[in-house]
mmCIF file of N, CA and C in Angstrom:
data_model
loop_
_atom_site.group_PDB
_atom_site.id
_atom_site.type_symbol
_atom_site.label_atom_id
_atom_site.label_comp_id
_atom_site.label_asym_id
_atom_site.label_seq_id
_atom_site.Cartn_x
_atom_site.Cartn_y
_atom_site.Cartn_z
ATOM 1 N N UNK A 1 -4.303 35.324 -27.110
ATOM 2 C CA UNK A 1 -5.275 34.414 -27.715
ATOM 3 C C UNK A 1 -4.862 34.170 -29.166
ATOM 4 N N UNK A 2 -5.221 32.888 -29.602
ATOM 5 C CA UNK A 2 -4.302 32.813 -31.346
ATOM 6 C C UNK A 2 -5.778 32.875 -32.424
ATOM 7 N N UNK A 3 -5.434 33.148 -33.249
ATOM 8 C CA UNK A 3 -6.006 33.544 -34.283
ATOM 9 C C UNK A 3 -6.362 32.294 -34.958
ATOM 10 N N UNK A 4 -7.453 32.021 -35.452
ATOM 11 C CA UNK A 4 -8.141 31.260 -36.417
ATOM 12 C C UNK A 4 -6.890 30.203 -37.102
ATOM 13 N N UNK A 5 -6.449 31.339 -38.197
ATOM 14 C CA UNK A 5 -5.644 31.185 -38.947
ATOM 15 C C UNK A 5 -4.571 29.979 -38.194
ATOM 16 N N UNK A 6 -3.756 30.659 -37.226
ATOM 17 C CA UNK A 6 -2.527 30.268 -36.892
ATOM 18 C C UNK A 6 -2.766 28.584 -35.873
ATOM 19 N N UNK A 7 -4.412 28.316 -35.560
ATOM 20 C CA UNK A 7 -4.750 27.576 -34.503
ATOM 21 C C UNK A 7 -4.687 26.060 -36.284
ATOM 22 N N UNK A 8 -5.162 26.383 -37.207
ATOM 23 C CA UNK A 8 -5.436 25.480 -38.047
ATOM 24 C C UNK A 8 -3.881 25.304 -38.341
ATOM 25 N N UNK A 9 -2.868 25.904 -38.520
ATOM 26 C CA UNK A 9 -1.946 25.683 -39.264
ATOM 27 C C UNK A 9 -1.004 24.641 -37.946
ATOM 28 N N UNK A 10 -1.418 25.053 -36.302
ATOM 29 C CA UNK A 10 -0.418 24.108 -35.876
ATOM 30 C C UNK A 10 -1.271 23.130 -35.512
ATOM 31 N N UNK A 11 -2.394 22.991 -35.709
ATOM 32 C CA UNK A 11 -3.042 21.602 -35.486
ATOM 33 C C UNK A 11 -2.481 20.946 -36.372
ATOM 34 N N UNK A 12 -2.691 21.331 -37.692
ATOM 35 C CA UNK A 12 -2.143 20.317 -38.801
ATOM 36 C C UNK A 12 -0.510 19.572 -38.368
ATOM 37 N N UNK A 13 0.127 20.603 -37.763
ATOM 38 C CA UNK A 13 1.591 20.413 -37.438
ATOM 39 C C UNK A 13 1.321 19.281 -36.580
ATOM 40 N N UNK A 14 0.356 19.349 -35.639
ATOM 41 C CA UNK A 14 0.292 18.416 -34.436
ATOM 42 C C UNK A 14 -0.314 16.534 -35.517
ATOM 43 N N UNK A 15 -0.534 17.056 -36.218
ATOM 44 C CA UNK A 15 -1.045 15.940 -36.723
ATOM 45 C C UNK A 15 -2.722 15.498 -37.151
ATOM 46 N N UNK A 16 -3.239 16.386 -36.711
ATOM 47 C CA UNK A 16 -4.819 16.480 -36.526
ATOM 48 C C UNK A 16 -5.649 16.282 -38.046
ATOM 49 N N UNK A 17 -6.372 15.507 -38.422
ATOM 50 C CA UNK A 17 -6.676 15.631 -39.781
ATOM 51 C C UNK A 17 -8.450 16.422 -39.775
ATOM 52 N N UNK A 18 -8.588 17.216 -40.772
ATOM 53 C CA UNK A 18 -9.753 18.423 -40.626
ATOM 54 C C UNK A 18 -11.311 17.766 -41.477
ATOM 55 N N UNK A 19 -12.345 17.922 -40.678
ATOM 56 C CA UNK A 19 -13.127 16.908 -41.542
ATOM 57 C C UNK A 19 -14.055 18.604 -41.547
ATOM 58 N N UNK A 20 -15.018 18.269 -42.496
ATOM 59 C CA UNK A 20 -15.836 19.786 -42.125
ATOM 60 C C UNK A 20 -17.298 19.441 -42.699
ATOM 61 N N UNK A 21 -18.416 20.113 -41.785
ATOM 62 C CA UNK A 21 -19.859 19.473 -42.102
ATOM 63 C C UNK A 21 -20.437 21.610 -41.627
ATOM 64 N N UNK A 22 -21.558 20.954 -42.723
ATOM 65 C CA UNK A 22 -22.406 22.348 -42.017
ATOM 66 C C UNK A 22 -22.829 22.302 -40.690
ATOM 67 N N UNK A 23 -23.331 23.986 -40.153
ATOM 68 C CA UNK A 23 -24.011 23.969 -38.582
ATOM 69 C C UNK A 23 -23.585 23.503 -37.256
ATOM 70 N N UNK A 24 -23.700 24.150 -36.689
ATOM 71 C CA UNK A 24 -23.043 23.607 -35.473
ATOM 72 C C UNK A 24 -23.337 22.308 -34.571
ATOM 73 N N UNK A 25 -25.055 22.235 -34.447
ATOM 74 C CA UNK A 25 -25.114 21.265 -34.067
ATOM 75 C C UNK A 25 -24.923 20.162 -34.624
ATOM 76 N N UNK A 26 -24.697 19.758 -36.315
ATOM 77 C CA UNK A 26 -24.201 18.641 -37.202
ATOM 78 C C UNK A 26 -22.888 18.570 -36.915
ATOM 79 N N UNK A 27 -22.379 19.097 -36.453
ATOM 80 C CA UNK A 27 -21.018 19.783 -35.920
ATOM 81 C C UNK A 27 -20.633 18.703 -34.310
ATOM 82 N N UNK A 28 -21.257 19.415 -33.401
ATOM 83 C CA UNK A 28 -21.386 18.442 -32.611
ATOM 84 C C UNK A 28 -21.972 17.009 -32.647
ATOM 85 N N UNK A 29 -22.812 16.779 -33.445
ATOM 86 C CA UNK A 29 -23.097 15.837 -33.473
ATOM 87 C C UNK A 29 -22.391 14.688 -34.157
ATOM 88 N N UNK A 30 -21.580 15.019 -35.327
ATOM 89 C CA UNK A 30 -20.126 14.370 -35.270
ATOM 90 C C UNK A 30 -19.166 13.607 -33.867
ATOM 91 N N UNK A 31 -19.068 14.494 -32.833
ATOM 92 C CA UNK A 31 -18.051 14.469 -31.579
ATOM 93 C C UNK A 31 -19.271 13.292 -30.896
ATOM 94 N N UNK A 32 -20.242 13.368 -30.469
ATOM 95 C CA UNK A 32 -21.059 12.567 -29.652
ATOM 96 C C UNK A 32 -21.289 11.237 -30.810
ATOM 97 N N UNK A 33 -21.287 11.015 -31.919
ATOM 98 C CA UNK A 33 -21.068 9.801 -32.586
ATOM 99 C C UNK A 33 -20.372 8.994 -32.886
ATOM 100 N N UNK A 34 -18.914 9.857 -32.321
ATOM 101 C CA UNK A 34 -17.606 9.514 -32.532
ATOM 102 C C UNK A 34 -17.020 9.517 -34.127
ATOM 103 N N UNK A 35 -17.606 10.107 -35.140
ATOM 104 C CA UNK A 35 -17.193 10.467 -36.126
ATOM 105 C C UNK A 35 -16.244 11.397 -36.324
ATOM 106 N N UNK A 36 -16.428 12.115 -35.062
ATOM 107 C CA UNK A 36 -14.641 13.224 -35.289
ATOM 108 C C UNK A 36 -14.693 13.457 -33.643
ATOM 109 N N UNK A 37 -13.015 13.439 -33.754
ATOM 110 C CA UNK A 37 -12.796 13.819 -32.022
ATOM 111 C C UNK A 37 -12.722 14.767 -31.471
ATOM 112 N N UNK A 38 -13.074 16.034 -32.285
ATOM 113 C CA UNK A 38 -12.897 17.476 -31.588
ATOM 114 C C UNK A 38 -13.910 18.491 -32.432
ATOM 115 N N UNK A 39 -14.675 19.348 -32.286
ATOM 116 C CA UNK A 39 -15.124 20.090 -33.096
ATOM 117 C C UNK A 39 -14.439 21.512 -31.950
ATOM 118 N N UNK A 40 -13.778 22.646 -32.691
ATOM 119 C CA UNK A 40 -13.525 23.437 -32.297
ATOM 120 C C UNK A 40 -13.558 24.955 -33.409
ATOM 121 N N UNK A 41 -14.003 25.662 -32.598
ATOM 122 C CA UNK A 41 -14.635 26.960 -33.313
ATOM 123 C C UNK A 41 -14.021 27.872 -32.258
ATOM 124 N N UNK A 42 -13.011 29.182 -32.724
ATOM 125 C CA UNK A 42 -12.384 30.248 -32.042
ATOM 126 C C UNK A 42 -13.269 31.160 -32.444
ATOM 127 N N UNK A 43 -14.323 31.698 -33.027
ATOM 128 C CA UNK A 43 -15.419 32.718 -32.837
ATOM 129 C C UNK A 43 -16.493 32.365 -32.749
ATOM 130 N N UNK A 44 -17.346 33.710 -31.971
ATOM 131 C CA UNK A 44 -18.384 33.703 -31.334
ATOM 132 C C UNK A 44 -19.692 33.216 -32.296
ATOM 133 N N UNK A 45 -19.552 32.305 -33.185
ATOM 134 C CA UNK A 45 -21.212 32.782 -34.208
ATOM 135 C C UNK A 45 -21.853 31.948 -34.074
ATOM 136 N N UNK A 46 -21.509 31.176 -32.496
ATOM 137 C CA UNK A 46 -23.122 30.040 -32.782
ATOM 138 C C UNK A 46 -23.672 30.911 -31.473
ATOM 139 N N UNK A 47 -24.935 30.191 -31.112
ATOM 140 C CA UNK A 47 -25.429 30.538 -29.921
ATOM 141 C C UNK A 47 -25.751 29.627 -28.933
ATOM 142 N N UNK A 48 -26.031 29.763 -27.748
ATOM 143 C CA UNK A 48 -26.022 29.182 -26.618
ATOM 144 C C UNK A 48 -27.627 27.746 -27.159
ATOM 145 N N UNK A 49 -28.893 28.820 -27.832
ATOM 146 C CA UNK A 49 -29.387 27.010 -28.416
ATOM 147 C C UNK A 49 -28.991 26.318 -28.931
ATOM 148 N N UNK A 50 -27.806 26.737 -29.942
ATOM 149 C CA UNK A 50 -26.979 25.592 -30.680
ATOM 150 C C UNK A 50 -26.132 24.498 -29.766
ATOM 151 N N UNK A 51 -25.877 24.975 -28.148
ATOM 152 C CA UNK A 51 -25.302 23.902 -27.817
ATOM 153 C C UNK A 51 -25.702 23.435 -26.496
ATOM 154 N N UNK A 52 -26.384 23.722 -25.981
ATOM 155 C CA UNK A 52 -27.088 23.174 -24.899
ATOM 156 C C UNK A 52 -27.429 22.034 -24.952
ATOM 157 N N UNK A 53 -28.194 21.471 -26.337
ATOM 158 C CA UNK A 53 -28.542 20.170 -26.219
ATOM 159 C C UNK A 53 -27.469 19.344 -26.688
ATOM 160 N N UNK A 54 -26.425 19.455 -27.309
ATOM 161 C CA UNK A 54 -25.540 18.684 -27.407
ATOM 162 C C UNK A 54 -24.278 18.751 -25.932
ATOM 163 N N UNK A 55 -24.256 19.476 -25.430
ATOM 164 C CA UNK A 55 -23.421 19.533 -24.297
ATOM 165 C C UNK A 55 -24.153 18.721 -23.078
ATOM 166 N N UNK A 56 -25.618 18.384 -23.043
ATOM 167 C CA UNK A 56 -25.804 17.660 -22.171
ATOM 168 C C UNK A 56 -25.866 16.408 -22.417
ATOM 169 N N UNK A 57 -25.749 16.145 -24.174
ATOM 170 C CA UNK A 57 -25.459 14.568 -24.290
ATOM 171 C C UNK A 57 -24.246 14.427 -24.385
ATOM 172 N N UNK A 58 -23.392 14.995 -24.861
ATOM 173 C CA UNK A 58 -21.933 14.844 -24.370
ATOM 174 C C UNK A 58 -21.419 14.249 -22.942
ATOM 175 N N UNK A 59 -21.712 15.816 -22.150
ATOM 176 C CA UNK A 59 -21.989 15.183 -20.731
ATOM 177 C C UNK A 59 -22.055 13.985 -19.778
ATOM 178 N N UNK A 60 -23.448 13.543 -20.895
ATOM 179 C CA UNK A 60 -23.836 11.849 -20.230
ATOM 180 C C UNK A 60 -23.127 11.394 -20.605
ATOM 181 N N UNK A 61 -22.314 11.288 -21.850
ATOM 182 C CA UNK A 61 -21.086 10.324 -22.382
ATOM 183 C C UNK A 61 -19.777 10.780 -22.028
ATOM 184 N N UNK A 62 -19.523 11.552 -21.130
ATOM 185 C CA UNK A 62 -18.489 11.547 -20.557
ATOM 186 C C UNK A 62 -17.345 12.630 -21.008
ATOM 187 N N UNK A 63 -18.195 13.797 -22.125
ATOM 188 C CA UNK A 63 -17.047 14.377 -22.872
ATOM 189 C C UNK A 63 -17.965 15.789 -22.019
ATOM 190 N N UNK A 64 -18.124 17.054 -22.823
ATOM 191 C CA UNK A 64 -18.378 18.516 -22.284
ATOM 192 C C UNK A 64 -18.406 19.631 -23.880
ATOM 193 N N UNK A 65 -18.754 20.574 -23.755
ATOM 194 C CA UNK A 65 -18.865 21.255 -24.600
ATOM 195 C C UNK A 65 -17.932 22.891 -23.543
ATOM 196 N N UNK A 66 -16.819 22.981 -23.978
ATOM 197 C CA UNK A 66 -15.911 24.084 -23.123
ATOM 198 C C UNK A 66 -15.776 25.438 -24.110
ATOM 199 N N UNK A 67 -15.336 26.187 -23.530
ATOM 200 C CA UNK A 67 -15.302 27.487 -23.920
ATOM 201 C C UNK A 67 -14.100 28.131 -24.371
ATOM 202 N N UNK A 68 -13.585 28.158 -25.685
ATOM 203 C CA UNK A 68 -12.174 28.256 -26.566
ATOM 204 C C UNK A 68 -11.668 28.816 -25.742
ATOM 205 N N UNK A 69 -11.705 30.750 -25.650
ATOM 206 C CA UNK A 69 -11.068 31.502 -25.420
ATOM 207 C C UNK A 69 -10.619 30.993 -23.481
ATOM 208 N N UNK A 70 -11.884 30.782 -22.815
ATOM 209 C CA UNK A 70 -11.633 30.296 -21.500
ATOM 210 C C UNK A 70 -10.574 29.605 -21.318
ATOM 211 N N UNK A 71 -10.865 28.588 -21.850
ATOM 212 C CA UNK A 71 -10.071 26.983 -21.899
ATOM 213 C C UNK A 71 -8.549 27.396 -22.271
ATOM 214 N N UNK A 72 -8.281 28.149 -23.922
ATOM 215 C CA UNK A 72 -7.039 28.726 -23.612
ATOM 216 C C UNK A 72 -6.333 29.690 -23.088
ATOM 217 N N UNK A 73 -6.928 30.487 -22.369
ATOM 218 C CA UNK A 73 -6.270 31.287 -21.327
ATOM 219 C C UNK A 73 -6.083 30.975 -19.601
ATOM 220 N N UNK A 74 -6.897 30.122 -19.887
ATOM 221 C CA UNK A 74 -6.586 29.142 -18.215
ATOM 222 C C UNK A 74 -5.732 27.921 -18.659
ATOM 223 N N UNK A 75 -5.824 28.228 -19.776
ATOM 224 C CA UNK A 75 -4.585 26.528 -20.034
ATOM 225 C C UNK A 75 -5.529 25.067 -19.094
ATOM 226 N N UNK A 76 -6.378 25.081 -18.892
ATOM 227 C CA UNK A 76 -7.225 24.113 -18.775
ATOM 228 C C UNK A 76 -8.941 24.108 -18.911
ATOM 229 N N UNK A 77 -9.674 23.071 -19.464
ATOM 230 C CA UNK A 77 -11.063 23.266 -20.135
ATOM 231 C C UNK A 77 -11.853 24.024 -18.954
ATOM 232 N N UNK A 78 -12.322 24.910 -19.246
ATOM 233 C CA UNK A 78 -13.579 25.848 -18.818
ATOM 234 C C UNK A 78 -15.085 25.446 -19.814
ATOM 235 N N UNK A 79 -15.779 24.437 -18.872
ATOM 236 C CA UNK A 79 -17.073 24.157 -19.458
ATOM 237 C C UNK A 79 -17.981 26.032 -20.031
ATOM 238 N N UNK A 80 -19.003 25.130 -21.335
ATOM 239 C CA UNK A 80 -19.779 27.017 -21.690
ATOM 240 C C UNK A 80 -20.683 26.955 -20.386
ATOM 241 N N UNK A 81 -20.769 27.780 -19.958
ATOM 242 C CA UNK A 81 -21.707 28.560 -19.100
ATOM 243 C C UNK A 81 -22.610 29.140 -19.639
ATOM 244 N N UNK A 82 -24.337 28.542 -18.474
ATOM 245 C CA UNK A 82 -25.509 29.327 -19.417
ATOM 246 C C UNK A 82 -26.092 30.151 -18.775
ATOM 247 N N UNK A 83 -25.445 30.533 -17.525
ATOM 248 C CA UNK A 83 -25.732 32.067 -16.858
ATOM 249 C C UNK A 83 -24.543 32.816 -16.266
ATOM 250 N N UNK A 84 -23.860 33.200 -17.580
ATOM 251 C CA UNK A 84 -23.544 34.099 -17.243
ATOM 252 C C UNK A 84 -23.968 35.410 -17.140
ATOM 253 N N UNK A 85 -22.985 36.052 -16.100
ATOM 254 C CA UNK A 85 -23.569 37.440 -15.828
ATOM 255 C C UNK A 85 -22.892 38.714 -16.859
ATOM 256 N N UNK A 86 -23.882 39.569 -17.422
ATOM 257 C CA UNK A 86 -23.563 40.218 -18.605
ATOM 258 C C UNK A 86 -24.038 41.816 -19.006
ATOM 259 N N UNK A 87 -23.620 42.773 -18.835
ATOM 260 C CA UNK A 87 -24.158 44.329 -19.257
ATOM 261 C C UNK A 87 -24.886 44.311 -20.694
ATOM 262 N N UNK A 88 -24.163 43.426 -21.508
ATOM 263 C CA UNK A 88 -25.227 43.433 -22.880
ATOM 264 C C UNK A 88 -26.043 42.066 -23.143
ATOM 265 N N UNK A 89 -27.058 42.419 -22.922
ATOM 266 C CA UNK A 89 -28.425 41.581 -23.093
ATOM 267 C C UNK A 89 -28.352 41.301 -24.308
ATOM 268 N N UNK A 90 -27.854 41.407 -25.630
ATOM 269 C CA UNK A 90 -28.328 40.830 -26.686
ATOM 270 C C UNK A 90 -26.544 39.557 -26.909
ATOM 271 N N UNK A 91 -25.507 39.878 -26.022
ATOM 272 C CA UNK A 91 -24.142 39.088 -26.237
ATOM 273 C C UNK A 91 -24.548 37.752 -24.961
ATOM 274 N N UNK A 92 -25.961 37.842 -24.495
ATOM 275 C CA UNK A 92 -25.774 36.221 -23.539
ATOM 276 C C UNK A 92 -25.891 35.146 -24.261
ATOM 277 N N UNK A 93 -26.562 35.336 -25.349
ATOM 278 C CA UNK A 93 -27.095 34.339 -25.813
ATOM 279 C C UNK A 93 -26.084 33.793 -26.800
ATOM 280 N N UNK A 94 -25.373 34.428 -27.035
ATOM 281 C CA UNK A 94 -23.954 33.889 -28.213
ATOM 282 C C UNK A 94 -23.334 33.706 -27.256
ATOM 283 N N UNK A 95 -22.613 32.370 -27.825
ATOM 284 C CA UNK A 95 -21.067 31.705 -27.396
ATOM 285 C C UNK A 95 -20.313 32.726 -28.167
ATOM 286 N N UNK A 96 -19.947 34.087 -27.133
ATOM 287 C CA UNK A 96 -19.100 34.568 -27.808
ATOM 288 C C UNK A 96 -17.495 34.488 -27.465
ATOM 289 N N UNK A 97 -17.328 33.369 -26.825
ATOM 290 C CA UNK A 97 -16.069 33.003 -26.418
ATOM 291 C C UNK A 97 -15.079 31.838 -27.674
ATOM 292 N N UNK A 98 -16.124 31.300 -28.807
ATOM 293 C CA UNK A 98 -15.985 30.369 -29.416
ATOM 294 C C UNK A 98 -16.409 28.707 -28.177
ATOM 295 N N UNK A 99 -15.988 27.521 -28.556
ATOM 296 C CA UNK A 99 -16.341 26.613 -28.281
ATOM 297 C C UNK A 99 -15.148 25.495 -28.651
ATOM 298 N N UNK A 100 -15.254 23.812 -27.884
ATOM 299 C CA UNK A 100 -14.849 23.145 -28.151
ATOM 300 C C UNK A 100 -15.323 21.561 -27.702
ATOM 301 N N UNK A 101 -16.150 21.425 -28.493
ATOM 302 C CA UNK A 101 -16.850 20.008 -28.217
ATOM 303 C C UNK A 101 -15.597 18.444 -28.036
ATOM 304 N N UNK A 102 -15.488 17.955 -27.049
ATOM 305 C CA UNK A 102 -14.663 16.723 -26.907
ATOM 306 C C UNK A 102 -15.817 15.796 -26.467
ATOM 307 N N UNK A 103 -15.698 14.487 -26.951
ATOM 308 C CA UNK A 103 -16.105 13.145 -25.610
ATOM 309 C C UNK A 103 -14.698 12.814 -24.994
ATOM 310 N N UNK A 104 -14.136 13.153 -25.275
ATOM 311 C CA UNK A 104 -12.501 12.903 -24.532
ATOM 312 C C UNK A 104 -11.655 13.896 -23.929
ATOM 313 N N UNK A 105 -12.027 13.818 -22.428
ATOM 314 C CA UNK A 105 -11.249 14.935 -22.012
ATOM 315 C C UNK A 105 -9.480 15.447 -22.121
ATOM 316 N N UNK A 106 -9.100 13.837 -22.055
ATOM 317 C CA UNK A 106 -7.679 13.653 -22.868
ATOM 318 C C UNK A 106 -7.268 14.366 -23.342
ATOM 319 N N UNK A 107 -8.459 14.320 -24.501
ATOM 320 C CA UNK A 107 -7.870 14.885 -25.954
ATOM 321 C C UNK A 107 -7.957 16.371 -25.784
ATOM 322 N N UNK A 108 -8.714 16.916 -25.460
ATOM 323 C CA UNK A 108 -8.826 18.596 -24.719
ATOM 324 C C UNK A 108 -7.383 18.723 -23.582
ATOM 325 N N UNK A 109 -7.192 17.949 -22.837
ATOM 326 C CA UNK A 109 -5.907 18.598 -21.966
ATOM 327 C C UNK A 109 -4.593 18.395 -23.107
ATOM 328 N N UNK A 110 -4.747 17.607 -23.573
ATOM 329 C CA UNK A 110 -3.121 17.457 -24.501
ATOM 330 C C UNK A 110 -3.464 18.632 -26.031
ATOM 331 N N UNK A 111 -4.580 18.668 -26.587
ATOM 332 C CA UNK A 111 -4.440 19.723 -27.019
ATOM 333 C C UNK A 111 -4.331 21.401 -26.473
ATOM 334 N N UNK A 112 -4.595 21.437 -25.463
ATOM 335 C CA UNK A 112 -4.365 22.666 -24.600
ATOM 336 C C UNK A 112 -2.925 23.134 -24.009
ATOM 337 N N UNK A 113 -2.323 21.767 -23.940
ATOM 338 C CA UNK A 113 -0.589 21.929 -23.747
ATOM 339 C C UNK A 113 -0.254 22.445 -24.922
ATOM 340 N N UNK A 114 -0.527 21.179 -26.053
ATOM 341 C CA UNK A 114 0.339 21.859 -27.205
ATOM 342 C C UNK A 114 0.266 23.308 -27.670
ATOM 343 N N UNK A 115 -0.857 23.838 -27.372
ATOM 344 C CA UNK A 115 -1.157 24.949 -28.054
ATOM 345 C C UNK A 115 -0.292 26.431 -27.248
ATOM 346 N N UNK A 116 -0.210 25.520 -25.971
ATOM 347 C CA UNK A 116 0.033 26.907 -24.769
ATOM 348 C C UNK A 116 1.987 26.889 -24.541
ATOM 349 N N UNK A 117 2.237 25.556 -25.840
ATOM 350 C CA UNK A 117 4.119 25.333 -25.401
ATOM 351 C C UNK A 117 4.619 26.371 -26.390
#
């Protein structure tokens, strides 16, 4: 799995330009306005209310709210899941996988190559 650090330095390589807003859901709500084409976060610190309601308007528009660590270890998008099954009751409620808001699934499979070449 890559590190924070090393995920910003080859996006930039890839060409990607970095816009940055508070909160997560201002966050997503960027991606569903089309003001930025990717919001992506590699740690766990939002929680599952922060994206529920933006993953189902995504959804209707054709994009998803997927699950970092999932998505890059299957080398293809793994939507967040809101039941999962879990031994610690206080880790369901965090996206502790990180996240990656697209309306463009495109843009999620070609960033998932680059990252995995």
């Amino acid at each position: 799995i890559l590190e924070n650090g090393v995920i910003v330095h080859r996006d930039r390589v890839f060409g990607f330009v970095f816009a940055f807003a508070a909160g997560a859901g201002h966050k997503a709500l960027k991606v569903i306005t089309w003001e930025v084409d990717l919001y992506l976060l590699s740690k766990g610190s939002t929680f599952k209310w922060d994206t529920c309601a933006p993953q189902a308007i995504l959804r209707s528009l054709g994009g998803d709210i997927y699950s970092y660590r999932g998505s890059i270890s299957e080398c293809k998008p793994i939507p967040l899941c809101y039941q999962e099954v879990s031994n610690e009751v206080d880790n369901t409620k965090c996206n502790r996988n990180g996240l990656i808001a697209v309306r463009d699934l495109g843009l999620l499979e070609d960033l998932l190559k680059k990252l995995t070449e």
